[in-house]
mmCIF file of C-alpha atoms in Angstrom:
data_model
loop_
_atom_site.group_PDB
_atom_site.id
_atom_site.type_symbol
_atom_site.label_atom_id
_atom_site.label_comp_id
_atom_site.label_asym_id
_atom_site.label_seq_id
_atom_site.Cartn_x
_atom_site.Cartn_y
_atom_site.Cartn_z
ATOM 1 C CA GLU A 287 87.298 -30.343 -113.024
ATOM 2 C CA ALA A 288 84.066 -32.135 -112.130
ATOM 3 C CA GLN A 289 83.183 -34.449 -114.964
ATOM 4 C CA VAL A 290 81.943 -37.764 -116.264
ATOM 5 C CA THR A 291 84.346 -39.494 -118.628
ATOM 6 C CA GLN A 292 83.707 -42.344 -121.036
ATOM 7 C CA ASN A 293 86.036 -44.529 -123.024
ATOM 8 C CA PRO A 294 86.297 -45.173 -125.820
ATOM 9 C CA ARG A 295 84.577 -42.276 -127.557
ATOM 10 C CA TYR A 296 84.254 -44.211 -130.801
ATOM 11 C CA LEU A 297 84.251 -47.947 -131.363
ATOM 12 C CA ILE A 298 83.665 -50.145 -134.397
ATOM 13 C CA THR A 299 83.394 -53.842 -133.685
ATOM 14 C CA VAL A 300 81.956 -57.031 -135.124
ATOM 15 C CA THR A 301 79.011 -59.114 -134.048
ATOM 16 C CA GLY A 302 79.705 -61.312 -131.052
ATOM 17 C CA LYS A 303 82.963 -59.744 -129.900
ATOM 18 C CA LYS A 304 82.643 -58.804 -126.245
ATOM 19 C CA LEU A 305 83.319 -55.193 -125.370
ATOM 20 C CA THR A 306 83.276 -52.879 -122.381
ATOM 21 C CA VAL A 307 82.613 -49.151 -122.322
ATOM 22 C CA THR A 308 84.006 -47.526 -119.225
ATOM 23 C CA CYS A 309 82.434 -44.677 -117.298
ATOM 24 C CA SER A 310 84.004 -42.759 -114.463
ATOM 25 C CA GLN A 311 82.924 -39.740 -112.417
ATOM 26 C CA ASN A 312 84.954 -37.657 -109.989
ATOM 27 C CA MET A 313 82.094 -35.982 -108.125
ATOM 28 C CA ASN A 314 81.529 -38.702 -105.499
ATOM 29 C CA HIS A 315 78.050 -39.260 -106.931
ATOM 30 C CA GLU A 316 76.030 -42.173 -105.649
ATOM 31 C CA TYR A 317 73.742 -42.526 -108.645
ATOM 32 C CA MET A 318 74.957 -43.523 -112.104
ATOM 33 C CA SER A 319 73.142 -44.674 -115.204
ATOM 34 C CA TRP A 320 73.589 -45.641 -118.846
ATOM 35 C CA TYR A 321 71.497 -44.446 -121.768
ATOM 36 C CA ARG A 322 71.398 -45.091 -125.455
ATOM 37 C CA GLN A 323 70.303 -42.487 -127.950
ATOM 38 C CA ASP A 324 68.896 -43.408 -131.331
ATOM 39 C CA PRO A 325 67.491 -41.125 -134.029
ATOM 40 C CA GLY A 326 63.826 -40.339 -133.478
ATOM 41 C CA LEU A 327 63.691 -42.190 -130.163
ATOM 42 C CA GLY A 328 65.375 -39.908 -127.672
ATOM 43 C CA LEU A 329 67.406 -41.158 -124.747
ATOM 44 C CA ARG A 330 66.453 -44.492 -123.235
ATOM 45 C CA GLN A 331 67.793 -45.814 -119.960
ATOM 46 C CA ILE A 332 69.640 -49.131 -120.073
ATOM 47 C CA TYR A 333 70.723 -49.707 -116.456
ATOM 48 C CA TYR A 334 71.178 -47.620 -113.370
ATOM 49 C CA SER A 335 72.965 -47.923 -110.051
ATOM 50 C CA MET A 336 71.975 -46.262 -106.808
ATOM 51 C CA ASN A 337 75.259 -47.058 -105.088
ATOM 52 C CA VAL A 338 78.108 -49.545 -104.951
ATOM 53 C CA GLU A 339 76.929 -53.096 -105.655
ATOM 54 C CA VAL A 340 73.356 -51.886 -106.296
ATOM 55 C CA THR A 341 72.225 -52.002 -109.919
ATOM 56 C CA ASP A 342 68.857 -52.293 -111.641
ATOM 57 C CA LYS A 343 67.401 -52.518 -115.111
ATOM 58 C CA GLY A 344 66.146 -49.521 -116.988
ATOM 59 C CA ASP A 345 63.854 -49.506 -119.997
ATOM 60 C CA VAL A 346 66.067 -51.374 -122.487
ATOM 61 C CA PRO A 347 68.456 -53.695 -120.585
ATOM 62 C CA GLU A 348 68.466 -56.655 -122.986
ATOM 63 C CA GLY A 349 71.926 -57.497 -124.272
ATOM 64 C CA TYR A 350 73.750 -55.381 -121.686
ATOM 65 C CA LYS A 351 75.390 -55.933 -118.314
ATOM 66 C CA VAL A 352 76.782 -53.510 -115.783
ATOM 67 C CA SER A 353 78.737 -53.624 -112.561
ATOM 68 C CA ARG A 354 79.385 -51.149 -109.756
ATOM 69 C CA LYS A 355 82.321 -52.352 -107.726
ATOM 70 C CA GLU A 356 83.547 -48.859 -106.966
ATOM 71 C CA LYS A 357 81.619 -45.653 -106.470
ATOM 72 C CA ARG A 358 83.337 -43.778 -109.274
ATOM 73 C CA ASN A 359 83.126 -46.435 -112.015
ATOM 74 C CA PHE A 360 80.149 -47.913 -113.831
ATOM 75 C CA PRO A 361 81.201 -49.952 -116.891
ATOM 76 C CA LEU A 362 78.748 -51.092 -119.545
ATOM 77 C CA ILE A 363 79.396 -54.570 -120.888
ATOM 78 C CA LEU A 364 78.137 -56.037 -124.149
ATOM 79 C CA GLU A 365 78.832 -59.766 -123.945
ATOM 80 C CA SER A 366 77.820 -60.507 -127.534
ATOM 81 C CA PRO A 367 77.136 -57.294 -129.433
ATOM 82 C CA SER A 368 74.664 -57.300 -132.293
ATOM 83 C CA PRO A 369 74.030 -54.717 -135.031
ATOM 84 C CA ASN A 370 70.888 -53.442 -133.280
ATOM 85 C CA GLN A 371 73.144 -52.207 -130.482
ATOM 86 C CA THR A 372 74.724 -49.728 -132.854
ATOM 87 C CA SER A 373 73.960 -46.487 -131.082
ATOM 88 C CA LEU A 374 75.260 -43.473 -129.182
ATOM 89 C CA TYR A 375 75.745 -44.296 -125.505
ATOM 90 C CA PHE A 376 75.805 -41.877 -122.603
ATOM 91 C CA CYS A 377 76.769 -42.395 -119.011
ATOM 92 C CA ALA A 378 75.321 -40.026 -116.427
ATOM 93 C CA SER A 379 75.673 -39.443 -112.710
ATOM 94 C CA SER A 380 73.986 -37.472 -109.968
ATOM 95 C CA PHE A 381 74.534 -36.983 -106.262
ATOM 96 C CA ARG A 382 71.647 -39.191 -105.272
ATOM 97 C CA ARG A 383 68.695 -40.906 -106.835
ATOM 98 C CA SER A 384 66.440 -38.003 -105.841
ATOM 99 C CA THR A 385 64.299 -36.654 -108.616
ATOM 100 C CA TYR A 386 65.604 -33.158 -107.904
ATOM 101 C CA ASN A 387 69.274 -33.894 -108.367
ATOM 102 C CA GLU A 388 70.761 -32.740 -111.637
ATOM 103 C CA GLN A 389 72.247 -35.426 -113.840
ATOM 104 C CA PHE A 390 75.656 -34.854 -115.420
ATOM 105 C CA PHE A 391 76.248 -36.607 -118.709
ATOM 106 C CA GLY A 392 79.448 -37.939 -120.193
ATOM 107 C CA PRO A 393 80.583 -37.013 -123.719
ATOM 108 C CA GLY A 394 79.138 -40.143 -125.292
ATOM 109 C CA THR A 395 80.455 -43.277 -126.976
ATOM 110 C CA ARG A 396 79.483 -43.937 -130.558
ATOM 111 C CA LEU A 397 79.349 -47.677 -131.098
ATOM 112 C CA THR A 398 79.019 -49.398 -134.462
ATOM 113 C CA VAL A 399 78.492 -53.162 -134.566
ATOM 114 C CA LEU A 400 79.038 -54.708 -137.992
ATOM 115 C CA LYS B 148 50.880 -43.724 -121.262
ATOM 116 C CA ASN B 149 53.680 -41.430 -120.122
ATOM 117 C CA GLN B 150 54.974 -39.451 -123.066
ATOM 118 C CA VAL B 151 56.921 -36.308 -123.821
ATOM 119 C CA GLU B 152 56.457 -34.648 -127.195
ATOM 120 C CA GLN B 153 58.484 -31.768 -128.518
ATOM 121 C CA SER B 154 57.851 -29.415 -131.382
ATOM 122 C CA PRO B 155 59.035 -28.447 -133.815
ATOM 123 C CA GLN B 156 61.382 -31.299 -134.702
ATOM 124 C CA SER B 157 63.765 -28.828 -136.292
ATOM 125 C CA LEU B 158 64.037 -25.088 -136.604
ATOM 126 C CA ILE B 159 66.269 -22.699 -138.527
ATOM 127 C CA ILE B 160 66.516 -19.074 -137.426
ATOM 128 C CA LEU B 161 68.683 -16.069 -138.188
ATOM 129 C CA GLU B 162 71.301 -15.005 -135.686
ATOM 130 C CA GLY B 163 69.916 -12.406 -133.297
ATOM 131 C CA LYS B 164 66.315 -13.588 -133.581
ATOM 132 C CA ASN B 165 64.265 -15.099 -130.770
ATOM 133 C CA CYS B 166 62.624 -18.500 -130.839
ATOM 134 C CA THR B 167 60.390 -20.688 -128.709
ATOM 135 C CA LEU B 168 60.491 -24.461 -128.406
ATOM 136 C CA GLN B 169 57.552 -26.458 -127.103
ATOM 137 C CA CYS B 170 57.214 -29.493 -124.871
ATOM 138 C CA ASN B 171 53.935 -31.266 -124.104
ATOM 139 C CA TYR B 172 53.822 -34.145 -121.672
ATOM 140 C CA THR B 173 51.411 -36.679 -120.256
ATOM 141 C CA VAL B 174 53.691 -37.855 -117.444
ATOM 142 C CA SER B 175 51.905 -38.207 -114.123
ATOM 143 C CA PRO B 176 52.464 -37.766 -111.229
ATOM 144 C CA PHE B 177 54.797 -34.989 -112.214
ATOM 145 C CA SER B 178 57.857 -34.072 -110.140
ATOM 146 C CA ASN B 179 59.964 -31.760 -112.214
ATOM 147 C CA LEU B 180 60.777 -30.811 -115.771
ATOM 148 C CA ARG B 181 64.191 -30.142 -117.230
ATOM 149 C CA TRP B 182 65.531 -28.656 -120.411
ATOM 150 C CA TYR B 183 68.868 -29.862 -121.712
ATOM 151 C CA LYS B 184 71.078 -28.543 -124.493
ATOM 152 C CA GLN B 185 72.961 -31.146 -126.500
ATOM 153 C CA ASP B 186 75.676 -30.018 -128.871
ATOM 154 C CA THR B 187 76.410 -32.366 -131.752
ATOM 155 C CA GLY B 188 78.539 -35.281 -130.602
ATOM 156 C CA ARG B 189 78.402 -34.312 -126.933
ATOM 157 C CA GLY B 190 76.393 -35.193 -123.856
ATOM 158 C CA PRO B 191 73.330 -33.184 -122.781
ATOM 159 C CA VAL B 192 73.933 -30.261 -120.451
ATOM 160 C CA SER B 193 71.265 -29.026 -118.061
ATOM 161 C CA LEU B 194 69.770 -25.588 -118.757
ATOM 162 C CA THR B 195 66.875 -25.413 -116.280
ATOM 163 C CA ILE B 196 65.076 -27.545 -113.715
ATOM 164 C CA MET B 197 61.511 -26.600 -112.696
ATOM 165 C CA THR B 198 59.255 -28.161 -110.088
ATOM 166 C CA PHE B 199 55.488 -28.239 -110.523
ATOM 167 C CA SER B 200 55.134 -25.062 -108.443
ATOM 168 C CA GLU B 201 57.426 -22.972 -110.640
ATOM 169 C CA ASN B 202 56.065 -21.090 -113.653
ATOM 170 C CA THR B 203 59.260 -19.725 -115.082
ATOM 171 C CA LYS B 204 62.988 -20.042 -114.714
ATOM 172 C CA SER B 205 65.758 -18.219 -116.551
ATOM 173 C CA ASN B 206 69.351 -19.061 -117.309
ATOM 174 C CA ARG B 207 71.052 -16.240 -119.181
ATOM 175 C CA ARG B 208 69.274 -15.979 -122.574
ATOM 176 C CA TYR B 209 67.204 -19.106 -121.934
ATOM 177 C CA THR B 210 63.802 -18.804 -120.252
ATOM 178 C CA ALA B 211 61.716 -21.852 -119.513
ATOM 179 C CA THR B 212 58.029 -21.685 -118.657
ATOM 180 C CA LEU B 213 55.796 -24.341 -117.196
ATOM 181 C CA ASP B 214 52.032 -24.716 -117.083
ATOM 182 C CA ALA B 215 51.375 -27.777 -114.939
ATOM 183 C CA ASP B 216 47.631 -27.550 -115.561
ATOM 184 C CA THR B 217 47.912 -27.920 -119.322
ATOM 185 C CA LYS B 218 51.093 -30.020 -119.046
ATOM 186 C CA GLN B 219 53.046 -27.746 -121.332
ATOM 187 C CA SER B 220 56.474 -26.201 -121.151
ATOM 188 C CA SER B 221 58.346 -23.889 -123.461
ATOM 189 C CA LEU B 222 61.944 -22.814 -123.822
ATOM 190 C CA HIS B 223 62.439 -19.291 -125.131
ATOM 191 C CA ILE B 224 65.816 -18.294 -126.514
ATOM 192 C CA THR B 225 66.478 -14.583 -126.755
ATOM 193 C CA ALA B 226 68.864 -12.923 -129.203
ATOM 194 C CA SER B 227 70.091 -16.222 -130.604
ATOM 195 C CA GLN B 228 73.769 -16.820 -131.253
ATOM 196 C CA LEU B 229 75.510 -19.254 -133.572
ATOM 197 C CA SER B 230 76.553 -21.241 -130.516
ATOM 198 C CA ASP B 231 72.896 -21.900 -129.728
ATOM 199 C CA SER B 232 72.830 -24.366 -132.618
ATOM 200 C CA ALA B 233 72.144 -27.669 -130.862
ATOM 201 C CA SER B 234 69.397 -30.093 -129.931
ATOM 202 C CA TYR B 235 67.189 -29.092 -127.025
ATOM 203 C CA ILE B 236 65.709 -31.920 -125.021
ATOM 204 C CA CYS B 237 62.779 -31.757 -122.630
ATOM 205 C CA VAL B 238 62.842 -34.295 -119.772
ATOM 206 C CA VAL B 239 59.995 -34.948 -117.364
ATOM 207 C CA ILE B 240 60.530 -36.802 -114.089
ATOM 208 C CA LEU B 241 57.953 -38.830 -112.176
ATOM 209 C CA THR B 242 57.310 -38.110 -108.536
ATOM 210 C CA GLY B 243 59.055 -40.465 -106.131
ATOM 211 C CA ALA B 244 60.648 -42.543 -108.824
ATOM 212 C CA ASN B 245 63.740 -42.760 -110.909
ATOM 213 C CA ASN B 246 61.779 -42.595 -114.121
ATOM 214 C CA LEU B 247 62.906 -39.958 -116.543
ATOM 215 C CA PHE B 248 60.946 -39.448 -119.742
ATOM 216 C CA PHE B 249 62.897 -37.875 -122.557
ATOM 217 C CA GLY B 250 61.489 -36.027 -125.512
ATOM 218 C CA THR B 251 63.115 -36.618 -128.882
ATOM 219 C CA GLY B 252 64.385 -33.066 -128.991
ATOM 220 C CA THR B 253 64.222 -30.010 -131.239
ATOM 221 C CA ARG B 254 67.177 -29.481 -133.533
ATOM 222 C CA LEU B 255 67.903 -25.728 -133.663
ATOM 223 C CA THR B 256 70.167 -24.233 -136.307
ATOM 224 C CA VAL B 257 71.156 -20.585 -136.059
ATOM 225 C CA ILE B 258 72.492 -19.126 -139.291
ATOM 226 C CA PRO B 259 74.416 -15.876 -139.800
#
């Protein structure tokens, strides 16, 4: 089944403890991105990647890192999480960066930073 | 400033009734507009994608319309079902760019 998977689905952590949220897609998509969703704000893009070893900042990249060593994986790294990063995170992928390609979203990761 | 505004914020309707959700945008230059359905606790799922030259597009009981002149789109749901209860998100994409502009969504609740 074609899908985007994220792990973990739920995570509670404390301020300053490094964490990684994994994202994997099995559709051979070139383009992957991370979003956060907060009440009243809609989805905001954190980082995106157009292909292996090519990443760029989105609208709200502060406090996050990403890497794209393999085409299928695009982990989101929080080196020193803070409470304002408590949010619902979505990974998404599409065939290419083209504006006409549909984006497929993962199931989401709910992160709480205490 | 590029913005996408949706109305209403929330809506409650009886099962079997129709409803219409609105999306107004100021994004320019416009490439395409998408409607997504997001069930609680899950990722958004695409319902329709419309380019600037398309006025209407249907997907089962969902019909999206687009007026590129007035920069308005609507999503009409026919004969609503309990499973239609979800948030519906309007997304507008800039021409030639990666920029996606998300609305904050309309929370629809269908009651028996």
